[in-house]
Amino acid sequence: MLQKSDVVHQYLRPKKAFPNVWCPGCGIGIVMGCLVRAIDTLQLNRDDVCLVSGIGCSSRMPAYLDFNTLHTTHGRALAFATGVKLAKPHMKVIVITGDGDALAIGGNHFIHSARRNIDITTIVINNMIYGMTGGQFSPTTPADSYATTSPYGNKENNFDIPKLAMGAGATYVARGTVYHVNQLDELIEQAIAKRGFSVVEAFSNCHTYYGRLNRAGDAVKMIEDMKKNVIPLKAAAKLPPEKLEGKMLTGVFLDLEKPEYCDRYQELIDSLKGK
Amino acid sequence: MAEVRLLQGNEAVVEGALIGGLTFFAGYPITPSTEVAEGLARRLPKVGGKFIQMEDEIASMAAIIGASCAGAKTMTATSGPGFSLMQENLGYAYIAEVPCVVVNVQRGGPSTGLPTKVSQADTMQARWGTHGDYVAIAVAPQSVEETIRLTVRAMNLAEDYRTPVILLLDEVLGHMREKVVMPDPGAIKIIDRVKPTVPANWYKPFEITPSFKSPMAAFGEGYRFHVTGLTHNEEGFPISDPKRTFDKLNKLHNKIMRYVDEICEIETDGMADAHVAVVAYGSVARAAKQAVMMARHRRMKVGQVRPITIWPTNEKKYHEIFGSKSLEVIIVAELNQGQYVTEIERVAPKHVKVVSLARFDSELITPDQILEKIKEVR
Ligand SMILES: Cc1ncc(C[n+]2csc(CCOP(=O)(O)OP(=O)(O)O)c2C)c(N)n1
Ligand code: SF4
């Protein structure tokens, strides 16, 4: 039987020079493994998969993987992906993005892609900070946390990614962490299989910046803490609110059927044929 | 018999786009370009193409690049403020060598300026709008009929040179209605990008070939390649060493400048013995034509030069055009404070005086105004 890591190796780009850009212990690599296993489980044809990303540590992922890959400008991945998807609707278009990329500069594209319900899977790797630019706060940095641009504690409030995605109109919304690898494999697999706009928040560690600035420990400590702080949605449903204080909920928040944008556009084209 | 229609410039862009084989349009409404989006929203799905109204111009530019990478022939249309927003991803298209056409129907600025008034004040934005080093191609028609031809040409240039091409209209041209003799289908040459023929694992999407042009595969057709806005090697992966950085930027430059004779259309009239030349593009060129005619009636030796491709500049060709011994003065007439005049100054011979006829009060330059200037400088 193939080991999990062997599956990943089969999808790495032969011509791309390794090592990668990530710090040792960074969770982004774990998410990459989850994505590859999900694609492998779904038995997708590589030629039909397009990975699109913006700018940030997270967004470097597509370059390492042997698919059609488009590394774009900061925050704009979803807008580029929309073009790819409409031009080639048979392709599986997957966006890899960071919390700053997706929700700050790219916030507008995020909500409008969800509103359209275009068949794109968005994996938001949430490390609660801007990694690539060296530790500034992001729209998911919790209030009072430290970042290089919030040296006295963050005075802003943070987005809850699943709530935002659901409010904007996504049809599949889930959250997992890089500690719960098997679950993350499955969530990403379900999101890709979904016909519609699907969002998976992959909670990850940036020990280099978030961890250091907030005394949250090294990579191992941060990933272990995910285990302690997480409550699965199903279990949470049975718990009183005070038990959920400060906890992170994981699992599938939403999974529903809704007409998809490219399908509706194709119906329009078909109905106009011969007119 | 050829079909004759009454069209406005923006509608002519729609007709040209369909002749040129457009399959994807993404845009965001803005006066005075909106009729382009409206026309394509109606027409594209009828021919199996896709129209999408994006959330803003940044997204529109991004979407056409994504679609182009997936093999579509793409276009967006906007005006000054939207063109500014597109600059970020326009730069991406230059470095990633993605064919696409950006229509800018110019209005007064800066900022939201005068939405329904004419200007040519984005002339320099079309050349230098985005950051970094690149060579821009921009074409500027003078009539509605020519707008059809140049829309197709812009699409052809984009495909041929794997680069964005800017179609620069002005508000008057965009909204003016004129008689148009529609081109016969099949009479205009259509160019499609060259696709690779090598096996997928040999393919280098950004190969530096002797011609500086490289074939472009499409996503989803068996070539799994990487596209990035980072400076990249021939395979498409990020690099930072000086040698390959030089090679990449040099390629961007050469793949266009080497073909400048082919790319640049310049129309001249009566330049052989002219003492005065009037340079003007877009709707101003029509006033210039009238003024030159009036001047010749008065036995003044005046010629006209009309840049149709306004970027890049064909220096050699201008040296020829302005090289005659008789030429003393060049008037550059434009609807801005003097943007193109600096470029003409750059290519004019030292002994020739270059003067600016700049109008920026939101009205057109009239033939009389140009004639006055001719008399003044003569
Ligand atoms: C237009 C623009 N503004 C700013 C930047 C600088 N920048 C690069 S990455 C980044 C933030 C990345 O943070 P995030 O999306 O959370 O990803 P991470 O690096 O944490 O994975 C910023 C601001 C840029 N590249 N482009
Ligand atoms: S800076 Fe943070 S997010 Fe970026 S690679 Fe290092 S640990 Fe990962």
XYZ file of C-alpha atoms and ligand atoms in Angstrom:
687
model
C 0.000 0.000 0.000
C 1.150 3.510 -0.732
C 2.181 5.633 2.203
C 0.460 9.001 2.435
C 3.703 10.816 1.664
C 4.234 8.724 -1.488
C 0.948 9.982 -2.861
C 2.141 13.550 -2.399
C 5.465 12.873 -4.113
C 3.670 11.664 -7.214
C 2.151 15.090 -7.663
C 5.216 17.239 -7.111
C 6.638 19.057 -10.102
C 9.703 17.367 -11.503
C 11.194 20.587 -12.867
C 10.572 22.815 -9.868
C 13.639 23.417 -7.756
C 13.171 22.399 -4.143
C 13.461 23.098 -1.216
C 10.312 25.163 -0.850
C 9.998 28.665 0.595
C 8.270 27.687 3.830
C 9.819 27.774 7.303
C 10.487 24.336 8.813
C 7.343 23.268 10.654
C 4.973 25.593 8.812
C 1.477 24.173 8.457
C 1.118 25.177 4.803
C 2.968 22.041 3.719
C 0.467 19.924 5.649
C -2.399 21.589 3.798
C -0.593 20.856 0.540
C -0.522 17.185 1.476
C -4.240 17.250 2.313
C -5.055 18.871 -1.025
C -3.048 16.335 -3.003
C -4.608 13.383 -1.181
C -8.084 14.811 -1.745
C -7.416 15.157 -5.471
C -5.909 11.674 -5.573
C -8.878 10.149 -3.760
C -11.265 11.836 -6.171
C -9.215 10.397 -9.054
C -9.216 13.697 -10.887
C -7.341 13.972 -14.164
C -4.402 16.325 -13.545
C -4.975 18.125 -16.813
C -8.429 19.106 -15.604
C -7.221 20.621 -12.342
C -6.234 24.286 -12.120
C -4.747 25.713 -8.938
C -4.905 29.484 -8.609
C -3.342 31.543 -5.833
C -2.628 35.136 -4.863
C 0.398 36.412 -2.959
C 1.637 35.230 0.415
C 3.386 32.204 1.894
C 0.228 30.127 1.389
C -0.085 31.221 -2.210
C 3.299 29.761 -3.126
C 1.847 26.255 -2.980
C 0.670 25.799 -6.602
C 4.177 26.227 -8.036
C 5.247 22.939 -6.420
C 2.370 20.881 -7.761
C 2.034 19.329 -11.185
C -1.274 20.795 -12.344
C -2.259 23.838 -14.390
C -1.121 26.560 -12.001
C -1.672 30.301 -11.887
C 0.109 32.383 -9.241
C -1.479 35.808 -9.507
C -1.509 39.187 -7.736
C -2.232 39.822 -4.059
C -5.894 39.175 -3.295
C -6.982 38.602 -6.881
C -6.823 34.815 -7.153
C -10.596 34.389 -7.167
C -11.035 36.924 -9.953
C -8.423 35.163 -12.120
C -9.990 31.808 -11.206
C -13.396 33.079 -12.336
C -11.956 33.685 -15.799
C -10.342 30.247 -15.961
C -13.531 28.542 -14.822
C -15.791 30.352 -17.280
C -13.419 29.721 -20.165
C -13.043 26.013 -19.313
C -16.080 25.009 -17.205
C -15.062 21.346 -17.187
C -11.971 22.147 -15.108
C -11.766 21.792 -11.348
C -10.586 25.200 -10.244
C -9.116 25.403 -6.756
C -7.929 28.599 -5.120
C -5.198 28.478 -2.474
C -5.054 31.667 -0.455
C -4.023 33.172 2.879
C -6.256 35.001 5.337
C -4.891 38.397 4.315
C -4.964 37.544 0.635
C -8.544 36.222 0.708
C -10.189 38.561 3.167
C -8.349 41.887 3.263
C -7.249 42.909 -0.217
C -9.329 40.102 -1.736
C -12.406 40.486 0.464
C -14.541 41.899 -2.311
C -13.715 39.064 -4.707
C -14.384 36.534 -1.940
C -17.906 37.687 -1.182
C -18.841 38.161 -4.828
C -17.555 34.752 -5.874
C -19.683 33.274 -3.103
C -22.679 35.341 -4.183
C -22.385 34.086 -7.769
C -22.009 30.515 -6.538
C -19.394 29.782 -9.176
C -17.920 26.281 -8.987
C -14.594 27.144 -7.389
C -13.116 25.611 -4.238
C -11.335 28.107 -2.017
C -8.926 26.877 0.605
C -8.141 29.715 2.995
C -5.037 28.880 4.969
C -5.652 30.887 8.116
C -2.562 31.532 10.200
C -4.056 34.697 11.743
C -1.240 36.880 10.401
C 0.591 38.125 7.330
C 3.439 35.660 7.030
C 5.232 36.672 3.875
C 5.536 40.358 4.754
C 6.781 39.580 8.235
C 3.995 39.472 10.795
C 1.525 42.318 10.344
C -2.055 41.794 11.584
C -4.681 40.415 9.236
C -8.507 40.375 9.198
C -8.400 37.133 11.190
C -5.939 38.289 13.854
C -7.890 38.073 17.134
C -8.534 41.302 19.050
C -5.679 42.209 21.418
C -3.201 39.887 19.684
C 0.212 41.211 18.812
C 1.558 41.785 15.351
C 4.295 44.062 14.033
C 1.607 46.603 13.127
C -0.322 46.076 16.358
C 2.538 46.424 18.842
C 0.068 47.382 21.614
C -2.426 44.651 20.797
C -4.854 44.552 17.863
C -7.689 47.068 18.272
C -9.719 45.611 15.393
C -12.168 42.724 15.379
C -11.605 39.609 13.323
C -13.670 37.870 10.666
C -15.129 34.443 11.274
C -14.394 32.879 7.880
C -17.226 30.286 7.804
C -19.812 32.888 8.864
C -18.576 35.300 6.226
C -18.687 32.637 3.506
C -22.155 31.480 4.511
C -23.488 35.019 4.658
C -22.156 35.745 1.187
C -23.763 32.702 -0.422
C -21.285 29.813 -0.531
C -22.814 26.333 -0.833
C -20.215 24.329 1.103
C -18.392 25.728 4.119
C -16.048 23.861 6.454
C -13.184 24.407 8.862
C -10.356 22.082 9.775
C -6.870 22.376 11.225
C -3.429 21.127 10.295
C -3.449 18.997 13.455
C -6.565 17.100 12.314
C -5.035 15.969 9.057
C -7.402 13.127 8.192
C -10.408 15.361 8.716
C -8.833 18.103 6.588
C -8.242 15.570 3.781
C -11.948 14.782 3.850
C -13.181 18.362 4.084
C -11.114 19.388 1.082
C -12.281 16.322 -0.826
C -15.934 17.168 -0.142
C -15.379 20.798 -1.079
C -13.816 19.881 -4.423
C -16.594 17.398 -5.163
C -19.211 20.054 -4.485
C -20.710 21.768 -7.551
C -20.768 25.375 -6.357
C -18.663 27.857 -4.413
C -17.044 25.929 -1.567
C -14.815 27.242 1.181
C -12.526 25.337 3.515
C -10.764 27.272 6.230
C -7.568 25.387 7.000
C -6.361 26.660 10.355
C -2.568 26.657 10.361
C 0.405 27.811 12.363
C 2.769 30.649 11.654
C 5.127 30.110 14.590
C 7.716 32.334 12.922
C 5.564 35.430 13.344
C 2.255 34.865 15.123
C 3.786 32.348 17.473
C 6.811 34.440 18.334
C 4.965 37.745 18.713
C 2.258 36.198 20.895
C 4.413 33.778 22.883
C 2.413 30.922 21.431
C 5.422 28.655 21.170
C 7.110 26.804 18.341
C 5.491 24.841 15.524
C 4.965 21.721 17.621
C 3.429 23.649 20.522
C 1.126 25.620 18.214
C -0.062 22.502 16.425
C -0.605 20.658 19.711
C -2.667 23.578 20.956
C -5.008 23.109 18.028
C -5.859 19.715 19.438
C -6.727 21.252 22.835
C -8.711 24.210 21.511
C -10.873 22.476 18.964
C -14.394 21.161 19.425
C -16.087 19.380 16.502
C -19.372 20.997 15.493
C -21.380 17.899 16.376
C -19.999 17.769 19.891
C -20.433 21.532 20.286
C -24.140 21.265 19.546
C -24.592 19.412 22.814
C -22.515 21.784 24.940
C -23.627 24.897 26.855
C -22.250 28.240 25.555
C -19.802 28.711 28.452
C -18.002 25.489 27.460
C -17.458 26.891 23.970
C -15.798 30.087 25.161
C -12.432 30.504 23.425
C -12.819 27.247 21.501
C -12.610 26.730 17.782
C -15.363 24.808 16.040
C -14.442 22.489 13.173
C -16.369 20.401 10.694
C -18.925 21.102 7.995
C -20.872 24.299 8.651
C -22.952 24.251 5.492
C -23.610 21.902 2.595
C -26.509 22.730 0.328
C -27.607 22.495 -3.291
C -28.013 25.683 -5.312
C -27.856 26.387 -9.071
C -24.271 26.991 -10.102
C -23.206 30.054 -12.109
C -21.452 28.373 -15.073
C -24.341 25.922 -15.432
C -26.820 28.776 -15.515
C -24.744 30.618 -18.083
C -24.548 27.493 -20.240
C -28.337 27.170 -20.046
C -28.549 30.726 -21.317
C -26.230 29.936 -24.237
C -28.236 26.821 -25.078
C -31.531 28.694 -24.944
C -30.192 31.372 -27.304
C -28.916 28.882 -29.856
C -30.511 29.339 -33.227
C -32.170 32.592 -32.175
C -23.429 44.397 -51.730
C -21.656 45.385 -48.566
C -23.891 46.033 -45.576
C -24.082 49.667 -44.474
C -24.974 50.552 -40.900
C -25.226 53.510 -38.583
C -23.107 52.745 -35.525
C -21.459 54.519 -32.622
C -17.821 53.868 -31.770
C -18.647 51.683 -28.779
C -20.938 49.552 -30.923
C -18.171 49.299 -33.479
C -15.942 47.800 -30.781
C -18.601 45.128 -30.231
C -18.760 44.359 -33.971
C -14.985 44.281 -34.253
C -14.677 42.038 -31.223
C -17.075 39.505 -32.691
C -15.314 39.560 -36.066
C -11.996 39.113 -34.265
C -13.266 35.986 -32.537
C -13.802 37.237 -29.005
C -14.985 34.476 -26.671
C -14.731 36.129 -23.256
C -15.466 39.594 -21.903
C -15.309 40.729 -18.266
C -16.032 44.305 -17.299
C -17.449 46.860 -14.923
C -19.734 49.664 -16.143
C -18.274 53.133 -16.581
C -19.230 56.067 -18.792
C -18.389 56.514 -21.630
C -17.480 52.874 -22.346
C -20.556 51.077 -21.025
C -22.145 50.348 -24.410
C -19.277 47.968 -25.140
C -20.222 45.830 -22.134
C -23.928 46.114 -22.865
C -23.488 45.087 -26.477
C -21.330 42.105 -25.622
C -23.650 41.008 -22.793
C -26.343 40.670 -25.468
C -24.255 39.273 -28.294
C -21.621 36.988 -26.770
C -23.863 34.228 -25.361
C -25.571 33.997 -28.755
C -22.308 32.846 -30.279
C -21.386 30.627 -27.337
C -19.067 33.211 -25.747
C -19.119 34.369 -22.135
C -19.827 37.781 -20.652
C -19.400 38.499 -16.969
C -19.928 41.712 -15.048
C -17.288 41.592 -12.331
C -17.298 43.399 -8.988
C -14.751 45.991 -10.142
C -12.120 46.720 -12.772
C -9.331 44.967 -10.887
C -11.393 41.792 -11.016
C -12.326 42.365 -14.664
C -8.701 42.563 -15.695
C -7.901 39.489 -13.585
C -10.758 37.506 -15.096
C -9.729 38.166 -18.692
C -6.170 37.071 -17.886
C -7.447 33.867 -16.281
C -9.708 33.178 -19.251
C -6.903 33.904 -21.707
C -4.638 31.412 -19.916
C -7.443 28.911 -20.388
C -7.420 29.593 -24.131
C -10.070 32.285 -24.622
C -9.768 35.438 -26.728
C -10.502 38.145 -24.209
C -11.353 41.800 -23.779
C -12.406 44.318 -21.171
C -13.581 47.910 -21.640
C -13.379 50.880 -19.324
C -12.566 54.565 -18.975
C -9.887 56.496 -17.031
C -10.723 55.649 -13.407
C -11.287 51.999 -14.276
C -8.154 51.941 -16.416
C -6.197 53.073 -13.345
C -7.606 50.162 -11.355
C -6.658 47.753 -14.115
C -3.028 48.797 -14.086
C -2.001 46.280 -11.406
C -3.143 43.266 -13.361
C -2.255 44.837 -16.687
C 1.324 44.636 -15.444
C 0.719 40.986 -14.662
C -0.393 40.381 -18.240
C 2.768 42.055 -19.567
C 5.163 39.956 -17.504
C 3.182 36.726 -17.822
C 2.768 37.341 -21.582
C -0.987 36.911 -21.660
C -2.884 38.129 -24.738
C -5.874 40.390 -24.023
C -7.403 43.647 -25.219
C -8.202 46.582 -22.950
C -10.484 49.231 -24.399
C -10.176 52.664 -22.791
C -12.787 55.182 -23.931
C -11.117 58.266 -22.522
C -12.975 60.928 -20.565
C -11.728 63.988 -18.694
C -9.676 63.475 -15.515
C -7.867 63.252 -13.155
C -10.098 61.106 -10.992
C -13.769 60.913 -11.905
C -13.258 64.199 -13.725
C -15.701 64.712 -16.583
C -17.520 61.433 -17.282
C -19.304 62.572 -20.430
C -16.666 64.842 -21.907
C -13.894 64.122 -24.337
C -10.177 63.907 -23.582
C -6.960 62.207 -24.624
C -5.446 62.541 -21.198
C -4.741 58.820 -20.737
C -2.167 58.822 -23.521
C 0.697 58.456 -21.054
C -1.255 56.145 -18.766
C -1.602 53.810 -21.734
C 2.171 53.795 -22.087
C 3.428 53.986 -18.516
C 0.413 53.139 -16.353
C 1.642 50.068 -14.576
C 4.846 49.639 -12.582
C 8.086 48.203 -13.892
C 9.615 47.968 -17.359
C 7.514 46.844 -20.283
C 6.546 47.884 -23.784
C 2.917 48.810 -24.362
C 1.040 48.547 -27.627
C -1.824 51.019 -28.045
C -3.877 51.774 -31.148
C -6.185 54.752 -31.673
C -8.818 54.940 -34.419
C -10.210 58.200 -35.801
C -13.595 57.032 -37.044
C -16.312 54.523 -36.236
C -15.489 52.455 -39.294
C -11.821 52.400 -38.410
C -12.766 51.344 -34.881
C -14.011 48.032 -36.263
C -10.785 47.428 -38.124
C -8.563 48.447 -35.219
C -10.506 46.369 -32.711
C -9.720 43.307 -34.799
C -6.149 44.497 -35.217
C -5.762 44.967 -31.459
C -6.934 41.403 -30.926
C -4.583 40.141 -33.619
C -1.608 41.990 -32.152
C -2.424 40.623 -28.692
C -2.485 37.052 -29.980
C 0.566 37.458 -32.189
C 2.812 39.040 -29.569
C 1.282 37.409 -26.445
C 0.729 40.770 -24.826
C -2.037 43.121 -23.714
C -3.064 45.639 -26.354
C -4.815 48.883 -25.530
C -7.514 50.218 -27.812
C -7.623 53.919 -27.047
C -10.832 55.674 -27.990
C -12.127 59.016 -26.789
C -15.593 59.954 -25.609
C -16.558 61.611 -28.890
C -15.590 58.568 -30.919
C -17.242 56.214 -28.437
C -20.594 57.974 -28.649
C -20.631 59.493 -32.139
C -22.796 57.751 -34.744
C -21.467 57.383 -38.265
C -22.143 55.500 -41.438
C -20.130 52.313 -41.523
C -19.562 49.981 -44.436
C -19.373 46.661 -42.668
C -16.385 44.547 -43.651
C -17.145 41.367 -45.566
C -16.857 38.365 -43.289
C -13.600 36.715 -44.150
C -12.100 39.891 -45.601
C -10.228 40.723 -42.399
C -7.352 38.479 -41.441
C -7.758 36.891 -38.008
C -4.673 35.836 -36.070
C -4.814 33.158 -33.380
C -2.053 32.561 -30.880
C 0.478 29.905 -31.803
C 0.039 26.760 -29.726
C 2.923 24.456 -28.855
C 3.507 21.363 -30.952
C 6.165 19.745 -28.749
C 5.245 16.992 -26.254
C 3.907 18.406 -22.991
C 7.002 17.581 -20.954
C 9.247 19.476 -23.363
C 7.126 22.579 -23.360
C 8.682 25.795 -22.042
C 5.879 28.352 -21.838
C 8.234 31.349 -21.733
C 10.982 30.054 -23.984
C 13.372 32.684 -25.301
C 13.344 31.781 -28.982
C 15.343 33.512 -31.729
C 12.169 35.385 -32.724
C 11.496 36.230 -29.054
C 7.958 34.918 -29.514
C 6.912 31.728 -27.745
C 3.907 29.434 -28.284
C 1.171 29.559 -25.662
C -0.624 26.472 -24.432
C -4.017 26.658 -22.745
C -4.918 25.315 -19.336
C -6.916 22.134 -19.526
C -5.444 20.882 -22.785
C -2.689 18.621 -21.536
C 0.104 21.134 -20.945
C 0.407 21.671 -17.225
C 2.432 24.846 -16.954
C 2.990 27.504 -14.309
C 2.139 31.169 -14.746
C 3.306 33.803 -12.262
C 3.706 37.554 -11.982
C 7.095 36.997 -10.364
C 10.079 37.337 -12.661
C 10.441 33.834 -14.054
C 12.603 31.556 -16.156
C 11.615 29.949 -19.448
C 9.712 27.267 -17.569
C 7.697 29.848 -15.677
C 9.247 29.409 -12.230
C 10.452 32.341 -10.114
C 14.056 33.472 -10.451
C 16.062 36.350 -9.087
C 19.521 36.093 -10.590
C 20.671 39.065 -12.691
C 21.391 37.141 -15.883
C 17.973 35.533 -16.212
C 16.206 38.653 -14.968
C 17.907 40.517 -17.800
C 16.928 37.840 -20.308
C 13.273 37.967 -19.299
C 12.922 41.742 -19.419
C 14.944 41.846 -22.598
C 12.547 39.367 -24.127
C 9.542 41.513 -23.177
C 11.242 44.432 -24.890
C 12.506 42.667 -27.985
C 9.436 40.624 -28.787
C 7.774 43.931 -29.568
C 10.495 46.408 -30.528
C 11.989 44.058 -33.086
C 8.649 44.103 -34.913
C 8.023 47.811 -34.586
C 7.741 48.248 -38.386
C 5.004 45.654 -38.489
C 3.195 46.919 -35.400
C 3.291 50.651 -36.029
C 0.839 52.163 -38.484
C 1.438 55.827 -39.247
C -0.537 57.648 -41.920
C 0.988 60.662 -43.655
C -0.359 63.141 -46.147
C 1.432 65.895 -47.999
C 4.668 65.563 -46.065
C 7.029 65.562 -49.084
C 7.365 69.357 -49.300
C 5.651 70.410 -46.074
C 7.017 73.289 -44.031
C 4.594 72.563 -41.245
C 3.395 69.146 -40.044
C 0.324 68.573 -37.911
C 0.480 65.459 -35.732
C -2.783 64.287 -34.224
C -4.485 60.993 -33.398
C -8.046 59.898 -32.612
C -10.885 62.306 -33.250
C -8.446 65.233 -33.254
C -6.885 63.801 -36.419
C -10.108 64.586 -38.266
C -9.940 68.232 -37.287
C -6.296 68.161 -38.338
C -7.207 66.787 -41.753
C -9.733 69.570 -42.293
C -7.271 72.205 -41.095
C -4.539 70.925 -43.403
C -6.959 71.076 -46.345
C -7.937 74.634 -45.494
C -4.292 75.616 -45.176
C -3.404 74.104 -48.533
C -6.244 76.068 -50.120
C -4.429 79.118 -48.894
C -1.251 77.747 -50.544
C 0.480 76.998 -47.286
C 2.772 73.962 -47.359
C 1.303 71.856 -44.591
C 1.299 68.086 -44.147
C -0.430 65.705 -41.782
C 0.904 62.838 -39.708
C -1.540 60.481 -38.012
C -0.160 57.929 -35.584
C -2.617 55.021 -35.645
C -0.450 52.856 -33.446
C 0.363 55.443 -30.800
C 2.612 53.095 -28.780
C 5.297 51.931 -29.279
C 7.030 54.680 -31.229
C 8.689 53.757 -34.500
C 11.683 56.079 -34.194
C 13.254 55.151 -37.518
C 10.010 55.779 -39.366
C 9.546 59.178 -37.709
C 13.104 60.133 -38.611
C 12.142 59.440 -42.232
C 8.827 61.280 -42.044
C 10.280 64.354 -40.357
C 13.624 64.168 -42.179
C 12.853 66.380 -45.175
C 14.868 69.580 -45.439
C 11.771 71.697 -45.954
C 10.158 70.841 -42.616
C 10.445 73.610 -40.028
C 7.679 73.154 -37.498
C 5.659 70.252 -36.101
C 2.389 71.001 -34.353
C 1.140 68.299 -32.019
C -2.578 68.746 -31.386
C -4.071 66.774 -28.511
C -6.811 66.906 -25.877
C -4.574 67.115 -22.818
C -1.892 69.407 -21.460
C 0.716 68.034 -23.844
C 1.466 64.342 -23.425
C 2.199 63.055 -26.915
C 4.135 66.195 -27.797
C 6.999 65.060 -25.566
C 7.244 61.831 -27.540
C 7.240 63.652 -30.865
C 9.903 66.047 -29.536
C 12.005 63.004 -28.777
C 11.904 61.735 -32.358
C 11.920 65.051 -34.242
C 15.177 66.236 -35.860
C 17.025 68.904 -33.911
C 16.463 71.642 -36.499
C 12.678 71.221 -36.412
C 10.666 73.165 -33.861
C 7.952 71.180 -32.068
C 5.003 73.108 -30.679
C 2.049 71.942 -28.680
C -1.582 72.675 -29.387
C -3.105 71.466 -26.156
C -6.771 71.751 -25.352
C -8.021 70.492 -22.023
C -11.248 72.380 -21.374
C -13.373 69.314 -22.278
C -14.142 70.503 -25.818
C -12.806 69.201 -29.133
C -10.014 70.918 -30.984
C -11.564 72.547 -34.071
C -10.090 72.822 -37.573
C -10.070 76.622 -37.178
C -8.027 76.354 -34.033
C -5.446 74.221 -35.802
C -5.450 76.548 -38.806
C -4.796 79.504 -36.483
C -1.859 77.637 -35.004
C -0.514 76.846 -38.468
C -0.651 80.533 -39.410
C 0.973 81.492 -36.131
C 3.985 79.180 -36.452
C 4.538 79.544 -40.187
C -0.855 44.983 -3.930
C 0.027 44.367 -2.916
N 0.037 44.861 -1.672
C 0.850 44.310 -0.734
C 1.646 43.250 -1.034
C 2.570 42.690 0.012
N 2.132 41.398 0.561
C 2.676 40.248 0.143
S 2.074 38.905 0.934
C 1.088 39.875 1.924
C 0.240 39.295 3.006
C 0.135 37.842 2.988
O -0.607 37.406 4.077
P -1.582 36.196 3.978
O -2.481 36.348 2.811
O -2.254 36.045 5.290
O -0.644 34.965 3.616
P 0.525 34.243 4.422
O 1.795 34.832 3.943
O 0.292 34.489 5.881
O 0.353 32.825 4.035
C 1.237 41.227 1.599
C 0.535 42.327 2.283
C 1.614 42.773 -2.363
N 2.370 41.735 -2.773
N 0.794 43.328 -3.263
S 6.402 32.974 7.732
Fe 4.822 31.819 8.798
S 3.321 31.292 7.208
Fe 5.208 31.902 6.177
S 6.310 29.991 5.848
Fe 7.060 30.835 7.768
S 5.768 29.878 9.293
Fe 4.758 29.579 7.361
